[in-house]
Short mmCIF file of C-alpha atoms and ligand atoms in Angstrom, two decimals:
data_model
loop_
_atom_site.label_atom_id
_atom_site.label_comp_id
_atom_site.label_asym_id
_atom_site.label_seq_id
_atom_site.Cartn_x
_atom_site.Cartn_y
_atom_site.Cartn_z
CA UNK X 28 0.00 0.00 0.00
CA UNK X 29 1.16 3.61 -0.95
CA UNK X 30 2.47 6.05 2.22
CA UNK X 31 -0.06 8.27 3.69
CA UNK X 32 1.17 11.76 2.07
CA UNK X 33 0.90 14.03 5.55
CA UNK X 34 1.78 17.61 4.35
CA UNK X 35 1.98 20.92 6.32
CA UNK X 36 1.23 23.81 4.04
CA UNK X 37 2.38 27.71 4.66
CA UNK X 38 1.14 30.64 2.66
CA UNK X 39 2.54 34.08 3.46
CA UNK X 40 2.33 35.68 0.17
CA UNK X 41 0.59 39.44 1.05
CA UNK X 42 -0.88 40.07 4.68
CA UNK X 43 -2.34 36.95 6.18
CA UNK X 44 -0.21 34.41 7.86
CA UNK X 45 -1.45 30.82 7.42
CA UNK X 46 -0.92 27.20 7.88
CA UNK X 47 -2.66 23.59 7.10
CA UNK X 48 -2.52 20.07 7.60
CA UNK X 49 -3.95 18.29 4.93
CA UNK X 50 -3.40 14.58 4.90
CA UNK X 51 -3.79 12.52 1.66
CA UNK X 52 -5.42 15.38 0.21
CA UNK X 53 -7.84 16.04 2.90
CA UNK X 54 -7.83 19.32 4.83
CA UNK X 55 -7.52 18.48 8.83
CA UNK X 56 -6.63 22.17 9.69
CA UNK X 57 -6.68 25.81 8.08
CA UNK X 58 -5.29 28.22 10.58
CA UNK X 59 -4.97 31.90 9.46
CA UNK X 60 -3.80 35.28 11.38
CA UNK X 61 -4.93 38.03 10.14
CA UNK X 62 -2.84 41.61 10.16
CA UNK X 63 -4.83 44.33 11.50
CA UNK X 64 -1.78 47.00 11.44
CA UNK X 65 -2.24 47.93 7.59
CA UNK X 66 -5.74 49.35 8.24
CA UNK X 67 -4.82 52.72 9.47
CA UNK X 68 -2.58 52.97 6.37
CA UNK X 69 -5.88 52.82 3.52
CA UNK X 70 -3.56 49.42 1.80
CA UNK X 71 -0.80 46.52 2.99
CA UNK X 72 2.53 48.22 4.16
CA UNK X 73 5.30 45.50 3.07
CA UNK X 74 7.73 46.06 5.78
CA UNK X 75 5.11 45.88 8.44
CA UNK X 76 3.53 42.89 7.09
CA UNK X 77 6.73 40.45 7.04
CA UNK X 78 7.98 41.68 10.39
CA UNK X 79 3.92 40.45 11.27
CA UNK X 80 4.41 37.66 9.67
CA UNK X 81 7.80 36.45 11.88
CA UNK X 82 5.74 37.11 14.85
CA UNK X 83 2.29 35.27 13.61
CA UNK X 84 4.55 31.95 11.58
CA UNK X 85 5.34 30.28 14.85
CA UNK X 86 2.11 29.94 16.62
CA UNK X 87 -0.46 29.81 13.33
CA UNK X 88 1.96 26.51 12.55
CA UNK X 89 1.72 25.49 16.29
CA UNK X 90 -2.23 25.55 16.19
CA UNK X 91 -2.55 24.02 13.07
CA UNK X 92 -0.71 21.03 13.96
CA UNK X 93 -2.87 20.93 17.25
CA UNK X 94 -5.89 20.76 16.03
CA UNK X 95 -4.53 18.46 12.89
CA UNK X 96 -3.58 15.99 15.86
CA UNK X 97 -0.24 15.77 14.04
CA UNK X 98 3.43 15.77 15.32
CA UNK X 99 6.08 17.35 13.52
CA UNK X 100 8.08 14.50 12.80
CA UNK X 101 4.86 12.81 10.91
CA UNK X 102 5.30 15.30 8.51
CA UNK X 103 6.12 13.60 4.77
CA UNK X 104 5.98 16.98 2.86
CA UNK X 105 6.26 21.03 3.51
CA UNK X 106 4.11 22.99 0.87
CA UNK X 107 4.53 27.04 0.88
CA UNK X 108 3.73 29.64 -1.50
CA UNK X 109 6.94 30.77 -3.43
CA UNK X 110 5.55 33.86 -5.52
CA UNK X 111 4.17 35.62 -6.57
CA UNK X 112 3.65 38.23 -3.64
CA UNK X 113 5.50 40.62 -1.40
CA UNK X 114 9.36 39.73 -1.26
CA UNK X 115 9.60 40.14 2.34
CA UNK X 116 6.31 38.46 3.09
CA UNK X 117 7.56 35.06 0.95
CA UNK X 118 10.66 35.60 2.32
CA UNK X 119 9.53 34.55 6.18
CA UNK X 120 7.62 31.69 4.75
CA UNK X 121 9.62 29.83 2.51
CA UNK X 122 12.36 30.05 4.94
CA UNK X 123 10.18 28.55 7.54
CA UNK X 124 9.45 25.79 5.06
CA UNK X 125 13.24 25.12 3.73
CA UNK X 126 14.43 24.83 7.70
CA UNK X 127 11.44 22.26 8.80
CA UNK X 128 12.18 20.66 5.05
CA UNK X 129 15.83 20.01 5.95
CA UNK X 130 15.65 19.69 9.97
CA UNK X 131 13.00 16.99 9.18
CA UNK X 132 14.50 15.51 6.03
CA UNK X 133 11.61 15.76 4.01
CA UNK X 134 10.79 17.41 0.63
CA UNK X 135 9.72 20.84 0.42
CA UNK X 136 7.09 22.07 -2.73
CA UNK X 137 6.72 26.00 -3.65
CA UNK X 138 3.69 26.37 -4.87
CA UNK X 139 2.54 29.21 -7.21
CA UNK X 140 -0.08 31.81 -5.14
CA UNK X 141 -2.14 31.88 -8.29
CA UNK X 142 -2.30 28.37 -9.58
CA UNK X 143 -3.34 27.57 -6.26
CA UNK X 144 -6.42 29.55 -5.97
CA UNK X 145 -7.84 27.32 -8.63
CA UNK X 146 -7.00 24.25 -7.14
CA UNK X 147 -8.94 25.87 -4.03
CA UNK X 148 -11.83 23.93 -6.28
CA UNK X 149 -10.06 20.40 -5.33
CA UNK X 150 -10.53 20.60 -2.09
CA UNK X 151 -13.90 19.57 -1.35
CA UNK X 152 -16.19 17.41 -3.20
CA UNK X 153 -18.08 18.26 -5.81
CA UNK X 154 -14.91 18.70 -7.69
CA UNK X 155 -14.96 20.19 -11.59
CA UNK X 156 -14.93 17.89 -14.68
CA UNK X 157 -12.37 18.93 -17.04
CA UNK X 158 -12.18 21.23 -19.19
CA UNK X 159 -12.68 23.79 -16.53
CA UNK X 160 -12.66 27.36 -17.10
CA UNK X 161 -12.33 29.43 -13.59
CA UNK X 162 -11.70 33.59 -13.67
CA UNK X 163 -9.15 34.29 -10.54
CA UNK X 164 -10.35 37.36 -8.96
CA UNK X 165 -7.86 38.79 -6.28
CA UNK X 166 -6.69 41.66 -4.55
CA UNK X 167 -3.48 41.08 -6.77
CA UNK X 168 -4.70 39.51 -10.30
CA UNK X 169 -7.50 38.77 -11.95
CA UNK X 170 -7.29 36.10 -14.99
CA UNK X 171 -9.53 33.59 -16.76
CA UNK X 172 -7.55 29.75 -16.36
CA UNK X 173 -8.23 27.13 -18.98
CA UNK X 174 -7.83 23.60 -16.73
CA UNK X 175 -7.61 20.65 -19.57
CA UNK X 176 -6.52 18.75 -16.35
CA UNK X 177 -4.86 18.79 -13.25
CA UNK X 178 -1.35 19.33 -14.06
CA UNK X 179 -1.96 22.26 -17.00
CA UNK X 180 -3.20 25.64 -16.31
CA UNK X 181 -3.52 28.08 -19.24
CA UNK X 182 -3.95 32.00 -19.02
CA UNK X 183 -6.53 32.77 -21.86
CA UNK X 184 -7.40 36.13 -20.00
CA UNK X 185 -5.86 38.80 -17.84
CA UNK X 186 -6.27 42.47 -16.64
CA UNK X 187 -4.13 44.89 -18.57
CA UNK X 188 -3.75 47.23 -15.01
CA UNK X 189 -5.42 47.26 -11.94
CA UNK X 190 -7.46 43.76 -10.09
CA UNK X 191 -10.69 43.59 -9.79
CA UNK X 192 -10.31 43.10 -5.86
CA UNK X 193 -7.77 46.73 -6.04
CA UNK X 194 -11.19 48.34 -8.41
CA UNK X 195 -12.84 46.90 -5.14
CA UNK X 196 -10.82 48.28 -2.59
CA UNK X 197 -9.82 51.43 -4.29
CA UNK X 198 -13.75 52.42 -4.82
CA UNK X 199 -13.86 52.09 -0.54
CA UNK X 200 -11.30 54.48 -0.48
CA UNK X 201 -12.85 56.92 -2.56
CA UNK X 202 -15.81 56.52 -0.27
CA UNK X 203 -13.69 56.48 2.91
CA UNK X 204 -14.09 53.18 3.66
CA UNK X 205 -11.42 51.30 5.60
CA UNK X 206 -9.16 49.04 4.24
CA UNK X 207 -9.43 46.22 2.55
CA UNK X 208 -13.03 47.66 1.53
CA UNK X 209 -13.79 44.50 -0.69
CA UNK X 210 -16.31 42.80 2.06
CA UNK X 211 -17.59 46.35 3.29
CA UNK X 212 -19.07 47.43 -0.16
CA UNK X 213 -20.59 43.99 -0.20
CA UNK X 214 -22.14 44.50 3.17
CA UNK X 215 -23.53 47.71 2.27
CA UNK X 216 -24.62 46.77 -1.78
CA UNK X 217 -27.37 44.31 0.48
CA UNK X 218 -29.52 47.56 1.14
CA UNK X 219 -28.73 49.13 -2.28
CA UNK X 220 -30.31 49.67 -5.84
CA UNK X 221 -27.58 47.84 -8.16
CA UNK X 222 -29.15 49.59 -10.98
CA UNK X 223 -29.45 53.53 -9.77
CA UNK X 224 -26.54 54.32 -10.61
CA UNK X 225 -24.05 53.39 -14.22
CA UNK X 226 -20.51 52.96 -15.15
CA UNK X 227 -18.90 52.39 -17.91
CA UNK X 228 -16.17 49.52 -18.29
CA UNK X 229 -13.63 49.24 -21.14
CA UNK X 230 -14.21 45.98 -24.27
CA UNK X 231 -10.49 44.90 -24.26
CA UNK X 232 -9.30 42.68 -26.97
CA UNK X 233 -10.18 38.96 -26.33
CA UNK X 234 -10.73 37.79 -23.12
CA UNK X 235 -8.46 40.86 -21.06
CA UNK X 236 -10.03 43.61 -18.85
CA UNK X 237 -8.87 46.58 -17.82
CA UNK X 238 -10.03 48.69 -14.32
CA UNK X 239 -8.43 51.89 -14.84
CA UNK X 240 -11.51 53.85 -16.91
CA UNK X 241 -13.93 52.17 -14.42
CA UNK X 242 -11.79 53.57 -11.61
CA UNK X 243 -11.63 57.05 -13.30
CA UNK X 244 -14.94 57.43 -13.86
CA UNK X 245 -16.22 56.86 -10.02
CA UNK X 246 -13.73 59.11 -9.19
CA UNK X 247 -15.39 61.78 -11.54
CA UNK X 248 -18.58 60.46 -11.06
CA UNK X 249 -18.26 60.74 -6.92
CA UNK X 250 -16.28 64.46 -7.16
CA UNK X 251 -18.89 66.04 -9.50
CA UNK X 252 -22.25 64.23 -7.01
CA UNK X 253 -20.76 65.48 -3.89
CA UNK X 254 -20.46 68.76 -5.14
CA UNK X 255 -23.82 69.35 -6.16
CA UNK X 256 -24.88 67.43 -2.56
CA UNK X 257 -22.06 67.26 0.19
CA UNK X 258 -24.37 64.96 2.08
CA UNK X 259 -24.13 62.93 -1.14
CA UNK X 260 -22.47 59.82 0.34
CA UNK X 261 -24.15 59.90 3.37
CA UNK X 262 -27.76 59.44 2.00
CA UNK X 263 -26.67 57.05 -1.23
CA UNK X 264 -23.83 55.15 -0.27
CA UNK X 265 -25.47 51.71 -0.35
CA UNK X 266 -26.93 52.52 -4.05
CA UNK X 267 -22.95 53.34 -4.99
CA UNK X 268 -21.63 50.17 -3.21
CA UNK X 269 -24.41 48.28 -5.17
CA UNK X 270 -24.43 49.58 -8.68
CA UNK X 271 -20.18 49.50 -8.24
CA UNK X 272 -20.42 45.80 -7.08
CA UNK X 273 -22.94 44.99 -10.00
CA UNK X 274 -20.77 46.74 -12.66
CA UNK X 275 -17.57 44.51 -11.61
CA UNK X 276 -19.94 41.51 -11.48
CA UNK X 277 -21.13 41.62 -14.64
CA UNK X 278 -17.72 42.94 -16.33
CA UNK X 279 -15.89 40.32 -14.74
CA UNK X 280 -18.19 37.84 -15.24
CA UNK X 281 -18.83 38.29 -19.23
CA UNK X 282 -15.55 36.97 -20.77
CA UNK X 283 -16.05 33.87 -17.89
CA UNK X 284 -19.19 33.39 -20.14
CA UNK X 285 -18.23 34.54 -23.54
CA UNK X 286 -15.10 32.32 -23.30
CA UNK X 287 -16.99 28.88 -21.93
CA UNK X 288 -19.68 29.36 -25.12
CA UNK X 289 -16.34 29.89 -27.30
CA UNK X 290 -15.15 26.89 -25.82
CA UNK X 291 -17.75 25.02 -25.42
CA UNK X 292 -16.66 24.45 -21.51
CA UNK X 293 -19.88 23.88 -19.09
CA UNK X 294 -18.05 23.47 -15.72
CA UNK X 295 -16.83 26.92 -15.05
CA UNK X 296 -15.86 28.52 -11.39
CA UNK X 297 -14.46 31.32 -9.56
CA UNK X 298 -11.61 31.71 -7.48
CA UNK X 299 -9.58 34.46 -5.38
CA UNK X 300 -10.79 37.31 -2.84
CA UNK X 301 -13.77 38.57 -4.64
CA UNK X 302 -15.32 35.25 -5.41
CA UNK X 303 -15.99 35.90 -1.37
CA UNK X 304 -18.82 38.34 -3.21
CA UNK X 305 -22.19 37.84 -2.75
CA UNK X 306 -22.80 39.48 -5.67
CA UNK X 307 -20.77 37.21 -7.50
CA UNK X 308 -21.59 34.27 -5.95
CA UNK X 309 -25.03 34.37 -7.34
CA UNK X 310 -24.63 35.90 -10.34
CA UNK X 311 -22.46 32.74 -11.96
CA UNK X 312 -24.44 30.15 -10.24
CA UNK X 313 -27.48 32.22 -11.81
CA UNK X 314 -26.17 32.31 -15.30
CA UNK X 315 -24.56 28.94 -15.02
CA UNK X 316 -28.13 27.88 -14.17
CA UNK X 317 -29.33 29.35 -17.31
CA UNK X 318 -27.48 27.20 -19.78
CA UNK X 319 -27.29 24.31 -17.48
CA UNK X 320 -23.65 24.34 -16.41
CA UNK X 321 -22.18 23.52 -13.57
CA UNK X 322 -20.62 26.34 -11.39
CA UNK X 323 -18.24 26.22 -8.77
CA UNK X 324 -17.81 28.23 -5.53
CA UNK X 325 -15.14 27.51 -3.08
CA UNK X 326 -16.04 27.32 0.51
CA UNK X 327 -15.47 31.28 1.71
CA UNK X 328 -12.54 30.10 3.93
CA UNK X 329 -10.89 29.22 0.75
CA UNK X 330 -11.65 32.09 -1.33
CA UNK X 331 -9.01 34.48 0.37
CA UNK X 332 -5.95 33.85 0.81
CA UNK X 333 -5.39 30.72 2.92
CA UNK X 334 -2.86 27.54 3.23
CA UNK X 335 -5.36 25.05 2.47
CA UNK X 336 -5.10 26.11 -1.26
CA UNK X 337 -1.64 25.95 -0.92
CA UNK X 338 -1.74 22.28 0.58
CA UNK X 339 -3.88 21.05 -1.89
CA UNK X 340 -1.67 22.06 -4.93
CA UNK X 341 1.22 20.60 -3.11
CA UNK X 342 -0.93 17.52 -2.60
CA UNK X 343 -0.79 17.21 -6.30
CA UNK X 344 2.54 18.09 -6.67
CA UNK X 345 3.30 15.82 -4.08
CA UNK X 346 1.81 12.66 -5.98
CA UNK X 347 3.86 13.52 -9.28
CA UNK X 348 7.05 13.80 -7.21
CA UNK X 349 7.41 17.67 -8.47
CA UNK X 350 9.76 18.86 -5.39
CA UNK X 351 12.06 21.69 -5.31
CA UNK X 352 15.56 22.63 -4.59
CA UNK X 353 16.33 23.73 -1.16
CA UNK X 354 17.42 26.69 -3.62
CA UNK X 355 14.29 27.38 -5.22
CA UNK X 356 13.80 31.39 -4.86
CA UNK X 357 10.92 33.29 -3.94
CA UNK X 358 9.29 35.41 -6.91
CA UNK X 359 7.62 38.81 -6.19
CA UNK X 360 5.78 38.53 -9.92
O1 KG4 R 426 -7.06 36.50 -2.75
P1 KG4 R 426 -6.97 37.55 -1.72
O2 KG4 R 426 -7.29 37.20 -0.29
O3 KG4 R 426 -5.54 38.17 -1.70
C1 KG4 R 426 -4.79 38.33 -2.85
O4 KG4 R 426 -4.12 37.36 -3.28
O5 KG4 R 426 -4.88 39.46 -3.41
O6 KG4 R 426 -7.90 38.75 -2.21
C2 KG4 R 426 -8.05 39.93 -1.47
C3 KG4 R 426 -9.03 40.83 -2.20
C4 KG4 R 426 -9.14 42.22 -1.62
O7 KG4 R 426 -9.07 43.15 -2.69
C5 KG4 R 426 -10.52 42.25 -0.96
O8 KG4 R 426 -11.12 43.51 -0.94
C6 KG4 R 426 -11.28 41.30 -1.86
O9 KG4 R 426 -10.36 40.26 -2.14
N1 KG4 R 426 -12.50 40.76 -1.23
C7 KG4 R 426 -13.76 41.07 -1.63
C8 KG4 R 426 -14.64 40.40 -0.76
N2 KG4 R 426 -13.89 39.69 0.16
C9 KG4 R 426 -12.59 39.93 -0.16
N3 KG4 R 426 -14.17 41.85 -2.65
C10 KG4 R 426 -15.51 41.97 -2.81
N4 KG4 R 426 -16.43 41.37 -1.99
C11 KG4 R 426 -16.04 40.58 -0.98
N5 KG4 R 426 -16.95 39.98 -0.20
ZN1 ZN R 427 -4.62 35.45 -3.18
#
């Protein structure tokens, strides 16, 4: 009979510090510390968040071997994100990974941050037939991933500037918001008209998007309503968080569409941040609905960023023997 595969998994790519145990593919932990010092700051403050992420790595690994019910030295595998993300960030976690790796003699995996937020889909069951088609939607990226199985993932879309998690976030800033202000404008679109208010979003070439037209435009849109009402924001803001969160919905989720009916692909997902949205959420299991696909929606502890995800693509990795060198070097993009 083949070894169990019992695999501790790190992610420290941006601002949250997490571990996992998963063993033979199945998660038996997901442990994640949050930082709370960018907030004052409106955005993630790279310096703060590795020296946060030395402090957290220690004790997030400690309670997600607890809980697990795992000893170190059961471990067959260390998994941790190796880019892309904040230098200093990966830095503190792939370290942690390379010392337990050689201290415990076992292999060590770097998994790419991206790639796996898709595989975020593996985790529980239903899983996706293949070919899948899931859009990425992050605070860092947003891309459309052809899956033709589990070992290829293809780019057939990306965003030419900002993500649809920073058109997100950036929007709660203009509306003074805290940081990230993602899961606020959701909160707030619930008592909203999505339709009051429109804005305009940019036809890129093929499958791409673009944010930057869509940003200026609620900028100008929110300078020239505030000046003809100063209490402006105070008496609509939950028809602005609602027609903004429909607007990146519906951009977002058109090439998802377009490009399954190209492809003729009927099990399509999303992955990332922002496919925390309710908006989202029931917008592609609505149109999936429609033309009787099959959409998928990760659990929300998966959707942001998490070690699980990373666990599971090492899991993979894992069972095709892909390892890496104890040299194998973080990547910020
Ligand atoms: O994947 P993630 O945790 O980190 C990156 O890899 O970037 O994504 C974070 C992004 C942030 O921009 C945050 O505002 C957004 O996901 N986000 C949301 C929601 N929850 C998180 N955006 C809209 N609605 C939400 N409910
Ligand atoms: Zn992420």
């Amino acid at each position: 009979m083949a070894t169990d595969c019992i695999l501790l998994a790190i992610e420290s790519s941006c601002d949250d510090t997490s571990a996992a145990v998963l063993k033979n593919g199945e998660v038996l932990s997901n442990k994640i510390a949050n930082q709370q010092v960018h907030e004052a700051f409106g955005g993630v403050v790279p310096e703060l968040a590795s020296r946060a992420h030395q402090q957290h790595i220690l004790p997030v690994v400690d309670q997600a071997l607890k809980q697990a019910g795992i000893r170190m030295d059961e471990l067959n595998a260390v998994a941790y994100t190796q880019g892309p993300g904040l230098m200093g960030s990966l830095l503190v976690g792939s370290s942690f990974a390379k010392g337990l790796s050689l201290s415990l003699g076992i292999p060590s995996i770097g998994v790419h941050h991206m790639d796996a937020h898709v595989m975020a889909h593996f985790i529980d069951n239903p899983k996706p037939q293949f070919p899948f088609l899931c859009l990425v939607v992050s605070g860092g990226h947003t891309q459309l991933v052809l899956m033709r199985d589990e070992n290829s993932m293809e780019i057939i879309g990306k965003t030419r500037d900002d993500a649809a998690g920073e058109a997100f976030d950036k929007t709660a800033k203009l509306l003074g918001l805290p940081y990230p202000g993602g899961p606020l404008i959701d909160k707030l679109a619930q008592e909203g008209d999505p339709l009051k208010y429109r804005f305009n979003t940019s036809k890129m070439e093929g499958y791409d998007y673009s944010f930057s037209g869509l940003k200026t435009g609620i900028l100008y849109f929110l300078q020239d309503a505030v000046k003809a009402n100063p209490d402006f924001l105070k008496e609509e803001m939950p028809h602005v968080c609602a027609s903004v969160q429909h607007t990146i919905v519906n951009y977002v989720l058109a090439n998802l569409l377009r490009a399954a009916e190209d492809l003729g692909i009927q099990d399509i997902g999303i992955a990332g941040g922002v496919s925390a949205n309710s908006g989202l959420r029931k917008a592609i299991e609505a149109e999936a609905g429609k033309r009787g696909w099959r959409a998928y929606i990760p659990d929300f502890s998966y959707c942001t960023d998490n070690a699980a995800m990373i666990g599971i693509t090492g899991y993979y990795k894992f069972l095709n023997q892909d390892f890496s060198s104890i040299d194998a070097k973080p990547f910020a993009r």
